[in-house]
Tab-separated table of C-alpha atoms in Angstrom:
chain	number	residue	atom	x	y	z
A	68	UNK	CA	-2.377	16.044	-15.245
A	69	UNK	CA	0.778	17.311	-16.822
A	70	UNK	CA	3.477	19.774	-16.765
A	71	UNK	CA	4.404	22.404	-19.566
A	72	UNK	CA	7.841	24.014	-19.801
A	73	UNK	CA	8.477	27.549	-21.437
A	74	UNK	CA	11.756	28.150	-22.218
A	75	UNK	CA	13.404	31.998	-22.642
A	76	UNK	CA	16.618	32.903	-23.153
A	77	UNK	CA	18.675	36.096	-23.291
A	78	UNK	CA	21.984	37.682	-22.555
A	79	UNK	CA	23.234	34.238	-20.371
A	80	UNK	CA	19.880	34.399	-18.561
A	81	UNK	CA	17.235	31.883	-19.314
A	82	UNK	CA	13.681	31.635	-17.626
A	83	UNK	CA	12.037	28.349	-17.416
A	84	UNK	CA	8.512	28.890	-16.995
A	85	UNK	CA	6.981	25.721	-15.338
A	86	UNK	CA	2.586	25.380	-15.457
A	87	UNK	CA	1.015	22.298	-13.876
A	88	UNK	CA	1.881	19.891	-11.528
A	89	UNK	CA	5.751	18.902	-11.080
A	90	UNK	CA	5.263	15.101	-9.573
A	91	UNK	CA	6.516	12.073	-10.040
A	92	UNK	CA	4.734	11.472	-13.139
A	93	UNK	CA	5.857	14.901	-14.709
A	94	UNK	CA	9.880	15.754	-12.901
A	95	UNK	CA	11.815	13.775	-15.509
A	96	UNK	CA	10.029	16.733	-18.265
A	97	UNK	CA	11.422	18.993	-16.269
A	98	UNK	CA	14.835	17.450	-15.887
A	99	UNK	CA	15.283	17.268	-19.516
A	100	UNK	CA	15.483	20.646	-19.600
A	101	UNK	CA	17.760	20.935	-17.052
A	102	UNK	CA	20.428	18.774	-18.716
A	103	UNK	CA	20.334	20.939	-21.163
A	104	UNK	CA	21.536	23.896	-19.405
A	105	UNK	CA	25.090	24.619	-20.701
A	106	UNK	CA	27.316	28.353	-20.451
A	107	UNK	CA	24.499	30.547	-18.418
A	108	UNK	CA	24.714	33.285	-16.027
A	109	UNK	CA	21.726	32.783	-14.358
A	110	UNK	CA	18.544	30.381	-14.381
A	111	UNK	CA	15.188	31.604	-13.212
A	112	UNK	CA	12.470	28.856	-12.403
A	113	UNK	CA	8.791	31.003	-12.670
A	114	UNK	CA	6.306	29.256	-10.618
A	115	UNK	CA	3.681	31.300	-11.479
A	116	UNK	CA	1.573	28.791	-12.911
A	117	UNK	CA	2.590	25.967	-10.680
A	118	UNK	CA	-0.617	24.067	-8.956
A	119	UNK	CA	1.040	21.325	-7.110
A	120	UNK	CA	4.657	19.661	-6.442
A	121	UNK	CA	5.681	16.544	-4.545
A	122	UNK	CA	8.850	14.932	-3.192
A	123	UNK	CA	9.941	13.755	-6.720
A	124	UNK	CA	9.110	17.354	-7.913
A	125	UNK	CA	11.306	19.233	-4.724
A	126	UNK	CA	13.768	16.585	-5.483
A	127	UNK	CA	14.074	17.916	-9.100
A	128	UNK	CA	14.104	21.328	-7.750
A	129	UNK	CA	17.081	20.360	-5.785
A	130	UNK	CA	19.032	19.067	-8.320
A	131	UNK	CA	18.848	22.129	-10.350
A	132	UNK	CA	20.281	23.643	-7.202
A	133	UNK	CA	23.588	21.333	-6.698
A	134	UNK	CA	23.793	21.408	-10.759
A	135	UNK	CA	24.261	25.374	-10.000
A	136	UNK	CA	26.966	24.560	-7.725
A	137	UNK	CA	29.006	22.709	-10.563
A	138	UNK	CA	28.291	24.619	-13.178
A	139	UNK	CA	28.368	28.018	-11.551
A	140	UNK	CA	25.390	29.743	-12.466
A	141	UNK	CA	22.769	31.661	-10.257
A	142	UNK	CA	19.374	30.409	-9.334
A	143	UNK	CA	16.429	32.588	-8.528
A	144	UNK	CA	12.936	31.266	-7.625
A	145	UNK	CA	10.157	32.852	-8.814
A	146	UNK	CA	6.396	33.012	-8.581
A	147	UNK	CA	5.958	30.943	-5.483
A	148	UNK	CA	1.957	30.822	-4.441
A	149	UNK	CA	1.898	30.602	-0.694
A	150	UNK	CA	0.949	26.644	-0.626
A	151	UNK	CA	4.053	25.850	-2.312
A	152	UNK	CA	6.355	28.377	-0.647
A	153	UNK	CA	5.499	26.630	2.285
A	154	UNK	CA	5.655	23.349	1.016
A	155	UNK	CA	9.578	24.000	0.325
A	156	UNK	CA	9.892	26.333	3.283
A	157	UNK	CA	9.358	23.229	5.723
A	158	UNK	CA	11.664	20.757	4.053
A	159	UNK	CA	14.652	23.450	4.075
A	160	UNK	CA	14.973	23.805	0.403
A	161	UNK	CA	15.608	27.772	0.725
A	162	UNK	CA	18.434	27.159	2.904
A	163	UNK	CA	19.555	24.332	0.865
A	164	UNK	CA	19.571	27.224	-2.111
A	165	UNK	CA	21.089	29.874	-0.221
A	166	UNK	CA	23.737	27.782	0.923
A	167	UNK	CA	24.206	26.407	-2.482
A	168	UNK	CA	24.498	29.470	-4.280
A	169	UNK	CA	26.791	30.986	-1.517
A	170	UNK	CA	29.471	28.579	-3.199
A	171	UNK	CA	28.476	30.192	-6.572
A	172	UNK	CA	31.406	32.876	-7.442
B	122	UNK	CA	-1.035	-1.522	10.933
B	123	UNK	CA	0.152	-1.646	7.432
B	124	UNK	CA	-3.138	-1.366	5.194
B	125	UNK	CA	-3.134	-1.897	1.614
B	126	UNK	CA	-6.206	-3.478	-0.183
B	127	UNK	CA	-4.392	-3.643	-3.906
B	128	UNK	CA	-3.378	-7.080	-5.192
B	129	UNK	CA	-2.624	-6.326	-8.587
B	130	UNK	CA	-0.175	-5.367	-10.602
B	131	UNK	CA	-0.730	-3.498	-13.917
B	132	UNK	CA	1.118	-2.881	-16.866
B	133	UNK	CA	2.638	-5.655	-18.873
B	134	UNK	CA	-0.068	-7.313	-21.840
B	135	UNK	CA	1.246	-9.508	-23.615
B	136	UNK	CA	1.495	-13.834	-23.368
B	137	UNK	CA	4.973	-13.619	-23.201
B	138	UNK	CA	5.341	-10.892	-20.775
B	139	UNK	CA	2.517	-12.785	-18.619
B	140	UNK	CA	5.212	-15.042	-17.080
B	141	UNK	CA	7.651	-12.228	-16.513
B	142	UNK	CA	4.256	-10.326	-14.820
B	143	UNK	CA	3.337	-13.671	-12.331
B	144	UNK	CA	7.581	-13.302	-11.038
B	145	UNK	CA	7.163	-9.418	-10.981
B	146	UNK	CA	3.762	-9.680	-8.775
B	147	UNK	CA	5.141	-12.305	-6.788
B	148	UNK	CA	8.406	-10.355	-5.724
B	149	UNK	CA	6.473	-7.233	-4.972
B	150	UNK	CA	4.389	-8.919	-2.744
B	151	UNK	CA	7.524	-10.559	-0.754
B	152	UNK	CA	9.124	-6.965	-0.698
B	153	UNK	CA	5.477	-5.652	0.661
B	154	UNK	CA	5.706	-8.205	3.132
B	155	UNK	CA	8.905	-7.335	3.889
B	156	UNK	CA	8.414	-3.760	4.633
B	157	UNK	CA	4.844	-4.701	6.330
B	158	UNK	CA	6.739	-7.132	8.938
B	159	UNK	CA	9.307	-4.386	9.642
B	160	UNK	CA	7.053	-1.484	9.721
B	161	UNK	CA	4.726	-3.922	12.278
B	162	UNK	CA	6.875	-4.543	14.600
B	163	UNK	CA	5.951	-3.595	17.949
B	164	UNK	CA	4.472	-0.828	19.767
B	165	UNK	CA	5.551	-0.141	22.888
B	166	UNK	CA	3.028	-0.369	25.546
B	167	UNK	CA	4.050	2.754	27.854
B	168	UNK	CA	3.479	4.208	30.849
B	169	UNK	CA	0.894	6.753	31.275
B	170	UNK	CA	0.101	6.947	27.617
B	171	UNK	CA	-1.034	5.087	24.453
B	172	UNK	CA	0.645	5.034	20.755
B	173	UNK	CA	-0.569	3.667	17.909
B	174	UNK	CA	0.742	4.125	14.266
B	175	UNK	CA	-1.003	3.498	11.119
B	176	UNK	CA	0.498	3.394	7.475
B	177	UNK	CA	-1.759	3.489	4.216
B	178	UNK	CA	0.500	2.923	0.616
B	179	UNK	CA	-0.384	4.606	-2.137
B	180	UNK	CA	0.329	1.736	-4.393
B	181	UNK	CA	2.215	-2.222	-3.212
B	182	UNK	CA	4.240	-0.702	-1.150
B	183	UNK	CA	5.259	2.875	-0.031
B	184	UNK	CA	8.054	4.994	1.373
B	185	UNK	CA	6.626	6.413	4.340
B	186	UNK	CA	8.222	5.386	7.926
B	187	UNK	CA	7.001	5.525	11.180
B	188	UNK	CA	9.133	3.869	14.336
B	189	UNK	CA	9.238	3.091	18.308
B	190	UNK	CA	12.628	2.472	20.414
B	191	UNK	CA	12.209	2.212	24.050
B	192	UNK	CA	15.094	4.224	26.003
B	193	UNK	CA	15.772	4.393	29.543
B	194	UNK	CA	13.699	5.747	32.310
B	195	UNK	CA	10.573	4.957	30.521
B	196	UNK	CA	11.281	7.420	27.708
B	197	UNK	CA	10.270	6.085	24.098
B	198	UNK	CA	11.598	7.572	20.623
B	199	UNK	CA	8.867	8.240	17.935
B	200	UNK	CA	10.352	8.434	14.649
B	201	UNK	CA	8.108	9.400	11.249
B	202	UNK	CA	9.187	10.050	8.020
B	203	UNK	CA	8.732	10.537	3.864
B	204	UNK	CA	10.861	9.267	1.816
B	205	UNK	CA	11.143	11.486	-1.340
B	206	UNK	CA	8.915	9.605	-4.421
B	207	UNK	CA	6.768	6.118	-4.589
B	208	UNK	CA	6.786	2.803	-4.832
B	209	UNK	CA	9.496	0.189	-4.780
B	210	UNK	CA	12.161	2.997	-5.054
B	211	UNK	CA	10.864	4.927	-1.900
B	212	UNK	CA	10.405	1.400	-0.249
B	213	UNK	CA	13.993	0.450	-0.648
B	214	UNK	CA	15.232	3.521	0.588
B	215	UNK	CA	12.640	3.598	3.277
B	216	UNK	CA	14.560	0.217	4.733
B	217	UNK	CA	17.839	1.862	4.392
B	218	UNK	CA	16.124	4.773	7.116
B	219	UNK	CA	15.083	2.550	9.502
B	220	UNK	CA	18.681	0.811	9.421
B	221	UNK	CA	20.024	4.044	10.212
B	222	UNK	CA	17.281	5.573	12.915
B	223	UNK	CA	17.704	1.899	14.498
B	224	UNK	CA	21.508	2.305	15.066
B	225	UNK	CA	21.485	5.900	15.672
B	226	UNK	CA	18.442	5.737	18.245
B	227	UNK	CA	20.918	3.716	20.230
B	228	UNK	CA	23.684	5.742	20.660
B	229	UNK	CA	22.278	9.287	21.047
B	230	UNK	CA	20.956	11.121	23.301
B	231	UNK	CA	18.143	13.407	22.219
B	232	UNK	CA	15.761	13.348	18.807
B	233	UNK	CA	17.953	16.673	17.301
B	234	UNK	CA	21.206	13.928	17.823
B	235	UNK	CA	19.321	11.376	16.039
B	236	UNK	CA	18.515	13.350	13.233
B	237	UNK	CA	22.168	14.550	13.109
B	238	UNK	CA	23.093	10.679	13.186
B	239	UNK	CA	20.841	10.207	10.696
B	240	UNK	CA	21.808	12.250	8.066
B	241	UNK	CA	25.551	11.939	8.645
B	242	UNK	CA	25.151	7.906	7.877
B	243	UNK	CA	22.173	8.558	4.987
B	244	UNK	CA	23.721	11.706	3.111
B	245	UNK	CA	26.154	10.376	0.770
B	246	UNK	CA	23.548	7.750	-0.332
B	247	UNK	CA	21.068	10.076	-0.661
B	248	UNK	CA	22.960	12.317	-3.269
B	249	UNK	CA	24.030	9.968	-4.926
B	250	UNK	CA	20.763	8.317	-5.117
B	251	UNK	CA	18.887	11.768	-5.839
B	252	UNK	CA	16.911	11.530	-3.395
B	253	UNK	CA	15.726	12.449	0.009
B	254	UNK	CA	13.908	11.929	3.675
B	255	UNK	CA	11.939	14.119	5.749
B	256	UNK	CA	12.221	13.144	9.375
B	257	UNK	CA	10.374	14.361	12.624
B	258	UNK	CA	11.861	12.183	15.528
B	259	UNK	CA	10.251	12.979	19.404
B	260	UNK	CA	11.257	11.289	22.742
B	261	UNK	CA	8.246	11.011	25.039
B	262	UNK	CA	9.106	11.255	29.155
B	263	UNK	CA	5.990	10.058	31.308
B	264	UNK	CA	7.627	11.141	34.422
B	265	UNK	CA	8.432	14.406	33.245
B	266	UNK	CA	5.384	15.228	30.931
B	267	UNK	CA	7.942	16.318	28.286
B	268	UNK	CA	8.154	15.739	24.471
B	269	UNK	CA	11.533	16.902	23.072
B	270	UNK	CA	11.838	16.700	19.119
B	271	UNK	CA	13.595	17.821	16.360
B	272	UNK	CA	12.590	18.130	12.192
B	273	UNK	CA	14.330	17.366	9.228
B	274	UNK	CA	12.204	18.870	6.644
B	275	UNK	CA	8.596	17.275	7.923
B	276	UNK	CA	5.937	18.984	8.652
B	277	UNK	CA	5.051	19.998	12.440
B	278	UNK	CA	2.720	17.470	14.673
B	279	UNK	CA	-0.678	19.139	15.762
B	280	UNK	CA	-0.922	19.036	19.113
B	281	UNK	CA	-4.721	18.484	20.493
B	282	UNK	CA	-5.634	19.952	23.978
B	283	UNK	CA	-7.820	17.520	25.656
B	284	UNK	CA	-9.113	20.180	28.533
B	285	UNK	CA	-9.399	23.118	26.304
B	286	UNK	CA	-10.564	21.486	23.279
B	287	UNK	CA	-8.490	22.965	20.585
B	288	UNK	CA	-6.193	21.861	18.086
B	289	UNK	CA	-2.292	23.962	17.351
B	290	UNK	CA	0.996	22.852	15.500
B	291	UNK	CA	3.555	21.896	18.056
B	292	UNK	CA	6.087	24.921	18.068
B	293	UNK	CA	8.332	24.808	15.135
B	294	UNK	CA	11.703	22.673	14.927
B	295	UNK	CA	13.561	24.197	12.170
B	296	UNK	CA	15.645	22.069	9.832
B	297	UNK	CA	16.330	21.137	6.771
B	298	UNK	CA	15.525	17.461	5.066
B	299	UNK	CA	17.906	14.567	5.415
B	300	UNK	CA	20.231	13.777	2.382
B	301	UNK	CA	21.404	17.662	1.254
B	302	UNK	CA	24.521	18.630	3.695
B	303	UNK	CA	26.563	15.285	5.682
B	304	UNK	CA	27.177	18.066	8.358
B	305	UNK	CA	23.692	19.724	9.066
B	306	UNK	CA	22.991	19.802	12.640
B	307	UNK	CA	19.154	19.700	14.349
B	308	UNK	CA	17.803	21.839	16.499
B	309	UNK	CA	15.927	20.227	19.474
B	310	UNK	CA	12.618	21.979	20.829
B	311	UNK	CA	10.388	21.010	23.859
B	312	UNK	CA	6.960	20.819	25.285
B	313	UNK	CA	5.271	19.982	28.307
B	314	UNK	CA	1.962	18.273	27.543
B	315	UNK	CA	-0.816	17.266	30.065
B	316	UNK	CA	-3.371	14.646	30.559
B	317	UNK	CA	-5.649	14.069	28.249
B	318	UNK	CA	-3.464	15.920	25.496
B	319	UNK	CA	-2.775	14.204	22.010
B	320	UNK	CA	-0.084	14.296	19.309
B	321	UNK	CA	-0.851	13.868	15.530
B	322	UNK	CA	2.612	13.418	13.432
B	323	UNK	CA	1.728	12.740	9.898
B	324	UNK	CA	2.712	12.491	6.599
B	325	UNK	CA	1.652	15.066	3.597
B	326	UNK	CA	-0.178	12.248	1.883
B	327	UNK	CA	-3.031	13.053	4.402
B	328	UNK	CA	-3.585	16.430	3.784
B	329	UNK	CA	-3.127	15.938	-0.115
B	330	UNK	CA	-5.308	13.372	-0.353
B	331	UNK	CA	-7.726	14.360	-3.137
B	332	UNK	CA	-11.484	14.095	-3.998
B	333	UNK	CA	-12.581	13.944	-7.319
B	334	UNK	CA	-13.215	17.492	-8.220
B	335	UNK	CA	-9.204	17.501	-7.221
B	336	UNK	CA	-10.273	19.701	-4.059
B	337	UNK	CA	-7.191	18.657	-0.988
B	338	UNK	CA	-8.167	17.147	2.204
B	339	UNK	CA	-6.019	19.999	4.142
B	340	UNK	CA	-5.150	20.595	7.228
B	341	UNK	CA	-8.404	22.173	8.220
B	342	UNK	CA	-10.473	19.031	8.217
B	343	UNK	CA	-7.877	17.134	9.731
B	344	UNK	CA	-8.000	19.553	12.411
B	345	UNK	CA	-11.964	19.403	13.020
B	346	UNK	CA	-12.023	15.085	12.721
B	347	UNK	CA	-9.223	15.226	15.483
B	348	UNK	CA	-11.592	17.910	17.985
B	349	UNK	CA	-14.314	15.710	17.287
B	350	UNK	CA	-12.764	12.297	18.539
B	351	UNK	CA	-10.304	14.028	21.092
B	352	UNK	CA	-11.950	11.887	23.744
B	353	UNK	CA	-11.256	8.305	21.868
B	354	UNK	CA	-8.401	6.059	22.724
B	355	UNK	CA	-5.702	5.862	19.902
B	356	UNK	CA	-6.927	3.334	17.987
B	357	UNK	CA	-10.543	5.165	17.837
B	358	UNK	CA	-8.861	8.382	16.320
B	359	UNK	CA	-7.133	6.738	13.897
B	360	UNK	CA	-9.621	5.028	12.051
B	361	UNK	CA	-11.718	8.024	12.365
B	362	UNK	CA	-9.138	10.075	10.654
B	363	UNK	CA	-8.779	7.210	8.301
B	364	UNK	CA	-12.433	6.870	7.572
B	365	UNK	CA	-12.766	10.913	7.109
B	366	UNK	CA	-10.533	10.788	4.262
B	367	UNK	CA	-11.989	7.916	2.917
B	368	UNK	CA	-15.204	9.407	2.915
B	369	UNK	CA	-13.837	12.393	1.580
B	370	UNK	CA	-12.232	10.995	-1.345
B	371	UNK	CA	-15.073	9.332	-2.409
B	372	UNK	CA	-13.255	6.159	-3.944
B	373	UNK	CA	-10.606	8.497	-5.693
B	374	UNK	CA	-7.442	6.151	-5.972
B	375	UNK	CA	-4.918	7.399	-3.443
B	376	UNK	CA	-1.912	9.571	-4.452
B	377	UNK	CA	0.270	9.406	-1.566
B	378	UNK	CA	0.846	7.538	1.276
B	379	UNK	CA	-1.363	8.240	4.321
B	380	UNK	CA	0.938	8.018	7.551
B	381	UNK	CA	0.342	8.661	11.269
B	382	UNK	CA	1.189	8.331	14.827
B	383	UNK	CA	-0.975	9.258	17.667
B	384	UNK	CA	0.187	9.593	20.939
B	385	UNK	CA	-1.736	10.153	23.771
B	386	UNK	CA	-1.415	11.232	27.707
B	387	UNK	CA	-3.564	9.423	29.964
B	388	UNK	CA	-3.916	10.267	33.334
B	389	UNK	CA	-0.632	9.431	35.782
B	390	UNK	CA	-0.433	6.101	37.127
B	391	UNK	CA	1.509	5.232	40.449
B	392	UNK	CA	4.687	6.696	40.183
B	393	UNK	CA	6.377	4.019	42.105
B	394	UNK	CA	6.032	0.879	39.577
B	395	UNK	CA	7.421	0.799	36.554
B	396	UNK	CA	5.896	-0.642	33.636
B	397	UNK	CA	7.610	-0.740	30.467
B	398	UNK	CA	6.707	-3.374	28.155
B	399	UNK	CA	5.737	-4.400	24.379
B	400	UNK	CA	2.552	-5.772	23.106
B	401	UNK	CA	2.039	-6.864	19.560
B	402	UNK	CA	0.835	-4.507	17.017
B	403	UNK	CA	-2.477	-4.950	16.311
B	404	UNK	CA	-4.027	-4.884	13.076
């Protein structure tokens, strides 16, 4: 199984449309993207088309989040099928983000 | 039990790799046995209860955790956890857990402290290492009836009641996986459980586990194989679990590791001996 990445950008926004699975095999696709987030506003992760994550996946999720932290853009999380939201829900990563993205000025 | 039935390992072809592919196998397996001596230790034989644990790879060896200490008064600590990816990776840091729910079992008081321990002595690793745990830790009291526990991140135990014959998640713990803030405290919940009653703590990789036409195991079947065996011993239930997923899988290689603990109240004993000791696990 794989994982496809859309990419949009506009006006220090950009959308990264994820469809797939976002496991072990797939998360360092993903992360390439994510290094090469430079000078945004704000980075929204659609999950829309998301079947299934894993650890490795959440663990990619989670570095977006810290990256936020250090290079001060906003994160929102979008899309979320109810399997998956509680799949994060349980292993905190909302209150890892809100936290997070409190530090964001 | 530590059950893995691979004894190969794949990848490298060529005649010059082969040699490179004999040291490779041969290391894996002492790291397996590693983690399989550790992870076997010993289960505590308790009073007025049984526990057994049972741990399935996915591949060599795997990063899901399961642990006994004995404390005082007859109390034991159950400890399960998920250590964030697969494989060698996972294992390593699955070592560096037990380390830490070893020394912090010790010198706390309650699962939500050990939790807190935990993560204070794990989190700077664990960042740096990208990576993280998901933790349930309970302490069972046979003279009081009570399980205390606390989560980092793992999913909820189901709780099976023997005399009503139904099957609920033990009320949620909330809190957040370890290896994100060095600070993060755990919040501690209780519940008084009666004879005959059984706890399920398990790992994702038993729900997940997949059949060929990619359909999930879920919750929902764990849930009916655990009401059909609630009247089996330990041991029973968990190869019945195991079996259920095997035979709904169908042969489809394994994902995830398969964990699980099972503890279970018998009836009370005489309250004025004590019997505390530990058997060998059995495999």
């Amino acid at each position: 199984m794989t994982l496809a990445v859309q990419r949009e950008y506009s006006n220090g926004t950009v959308v990264l449309k994820i469809k797939g699975i976002l496991d072990i095999s797939t998360a360092h696709l993903f992360e390439t993207y994510i290094q090469e987030i430079e000078d945004i506003e704000e980075l929204i992760v659609d999950f829309s088309n998301l079947e299934f994550i894993d650890s490795t996946g959440i663990g990619a999720i989670m570095e977006v989040i810290y990256l936020s932290k250090e290079k001060q853009f906003l994160i929102k999380l979008r899309g979320i099928n109810q399997q998956i939201y509680d799949i994060l829900e349980t292993v905190g990563l909302f209150k890892v983000l809100e936290a997070v993205q409190g530090e964001v000025v | 039990m530590y059950l893995n039935e691979y004894k190969h390992v794949h990848g490298l072809t060529s005649s010059n790799d082969h040699v490179m592919e004999k040291w490779l196998e041969r290391e894996i397996n002492l790291a397996r046995n590693i983690q399989t001596k550790l992870l076997n230790g010993s289960i505590p034989s308790i009073r007025d209860a049984e526990i057994q644990g049972i741990s399935i790879p996915a591949r060599l060896i795997g990063g899901d955790y399961y642990d006994f200490y004995p404390l005082e008064n007859d109390k034991v600590r159950i400890v399960i956890g998920d250590v964030m990816g697969k494989g060698i990776p996972a294992a390593m840091l699955m070592i560096l857990t037990r380390g830490a729910f070893r020394s912090a079992a010790e010198s706390t008081k309650g699962p939500a402290e050990t939790l807190t321990a935990m993560n204070k002595a794990l989190c700077q690793d664990l960042r740096l290492l990208k990576s993280f745990v998901t933790l349930f830790c309970a302490d069972w009291n046979p003279i009081t009836n009570v399980l205390t526990y606390a989560s980092a991140g793992h999913n909820m135990p189901l709780l099976v009641k023997g005399k009503e014959k139904k099957v609920m998640e033990l009320p949620k713990a909330l809190g957040i996986m370890v290896g994100a803030f060095t600070d993060h405290v755990y919040e501690e919940k209780r519940v008084e459980l009666e004879e005959n009653d059984t706890v399920f703590f398990y790992t994702d990789g038993i729900v997940e586990a997949e059949n060929k036409d990619r359909e999930q195991f879920k919750r929902e079947r764990l849930i009916n194989t655990l009401l059909q065996h609630l009247d089996k011993n330990v041991d029973e239930i968990g190869k019945h679990v195991v079996e259920a997923i095997h035979t709904f899988t169908e042969g489809v290689p394994q994902k995830d590791d398969i964990t699980m603990v099972i503890l279970k109240v018998n009836k009370k004993s005489d309250m004025t001996k004590t019997n505390f000791s530990f058997i060998s696990s059995k495999e």
